[in-house]
Amino acid sequence: MNGFVGRRRELGLLESLLTPVRTGGRGGRPGRAVLIRGRRRVGKSRLVEEFLERTGLPHVFFTAVGGSKDEDLAGFVAELATSPLPEADQVAGFAVPQSWDAAFGLLAAVLPKDTPSVVVLDEMPYLVREDPTFEGTLQKAFDRTLSKLPVLLVLIGSDLAMMEQLNTYGRPFYQRGTEMVVPPLNPAEVGAMLALPPADAFDAYLVSGGLPLILEEWPHGGTLWDYLGQALLHPTSALLVSGERALAAEFPTEAQARSVLGAIGHGERTFTLIGRAAGDLNPGSLRRSLEVLTTRRMVAADLPLSTRPSRDPRYRVDDPYLRFWLSFIGPGIPMVERGRGDRVLQSIRTGWTSWRGRAVEPVIRDALWRLADDRLPEDTNAVGGYWTRTNDPEIDLVGADRAPIARKITLVGSIKWLERKPFDNRDLARLITHRSQLPGADDSTPLLAVARAGCTADGIRSLAPEDLIAAWS
């Protein structure tokens, strides 16, 4: 199965960066750099491997493994010596350098001077954490040597916050590289990859998070239950192991942050309830853990959208796959290892409708935001939800001119994501009542129904899964 559905844009950007490398650039500096970031297991490394295969350029591809500085240096030189660079065999006779300055000098000595090449440093955040001088050394090597050679320097990392910071003002590598984000496959790409209708594509997206490794296991045209029945038979399936590996990499020593993430993954959304579920944490400790999780983009903190300010955030796991894994898969791994994946499957069946109803909300809001210019009222520049401390009301969809404090509410909507129950007149009556309780809305504010099984209510605009999937198509 082709894991590169939807990756044309990223491959095109990498190819465009080769143009100045090939033609010589400006001022005799053909070298270029690109910083690639994205969630773990989203396919960043595979993307670059595909790019290298398509271009056929000589290259070296080094992946840091989180070891010591000496181990990283030895690994880098070993990769360099066995790489397809034309003069790589010269490296075999050198002793392992004691610094990155010396290692980059060795690299520059064997890079081609008159033909393009590519240098890849994968899992770069490990190198930065292990050696505080690495960034400055890389900047010096790039400015003095690498930028003068026809080379594309590719820096890859899964620590989203750190990779963003590398190219910010005050950091050594500031403005020296183009930034690229490799996202998970979106619902439309998931549907195309698996040959699924729109409604089933959303289910597959919520379970896989758009991660290619999981989708490659999914039977072509198979339903959610086809896939889960197969994946839960194998303790080594990507569905099971991807979550464990992501958490081990993100939280090698931060058990408290992982406990807080687990509480959110199990459905707790408010500050107080998260702290209680995570072991009765005191407010200061909980705030620190939430800051770690939001900084690393593991958790999103949403505020209610209306014309009034609010200090009542709701927390959610930002990655759909990890949210699913924390809710069902992680707790069920011991059972799968005992050969009782059927019990895990039954627990998913029992909780699926309730879990999906909440998990699909941010995905639908994202789809509506993307559709805003074509399908939503004018001036809809933000799409969110609204709630009070007592959840009376709790409104699924609010459109506005800006967030989180709007000047104008442009729509109020409801999501009904059930297989056999359409949005009906009873749902419409409830939505009208909720609209009257939303600050900034009035009787003239347009209403919207988003329903998996269609809409039978009178006088309300509605969108179905096939309308939403067009947001990414």
mmCIF file of C-alpha atoms in Angstrom, residues 217-232 345 349:
data_model
loop_
_atom_site.group_PDB
_atom_site.id
_atom_site.type_symbol
_atom_site.label_atom_id
_atom_site.label_comp_id
_atom_site.label_asym_id
_atom_site.label_seq_id
_atom_site.Cartn_x
_atom_site.Cartn_y
_atom_site.Cartn_z
ATOM 1 C CA GLU A 217 -1.954 -2.452 8.489
ATOM 2 C CA TRP A 218 -5.576 -1.548 7.707
ATOM 3 C CA PRO A 219 -7.272 -3.930 5.238
ATOM 4 C CA HIS A 220 -8.143 -2.139 1.998
ATOM 5 C CA GLY A 221 -11.821 -1.215 2.154
ATOM 6 C CA GLY A 222 -12.127 -2.746 5.620
ATOM 7 C CA THR A 223 -14.339 -1.286 8.323
ATOM 8 C CA LEU A 224 -13.159 -0.102 11.704
ATOM 9 C CA TRP A 225 -14.234 -3.395 13.266
ATOM 10 C CA ASP A 226 -12.451 -5.399 10.566
ATOM 11 C CA TYR A 227 -9.225 -3.642 11.429
ATOM 12 C CA LEU A 228 -9.580 -3.756 15.218
ATOM 13 C CA GLY A 229 -10.461 -7.438 15.152
ATOM 14 C CA GLN A 230 -7.210 -8.075 13.285
ATOM 15 C CA ALA A 231 -4.909 -5.630 15.131
ATOM 16 C CA LEU A 232 -5.953 -6.758 18.622
ATOM 17 C CA LEU A 345 -12.554 -5.268 21.326
ATOM 18 C CA ARG A 349 -17.632 -1.636 21.141
#
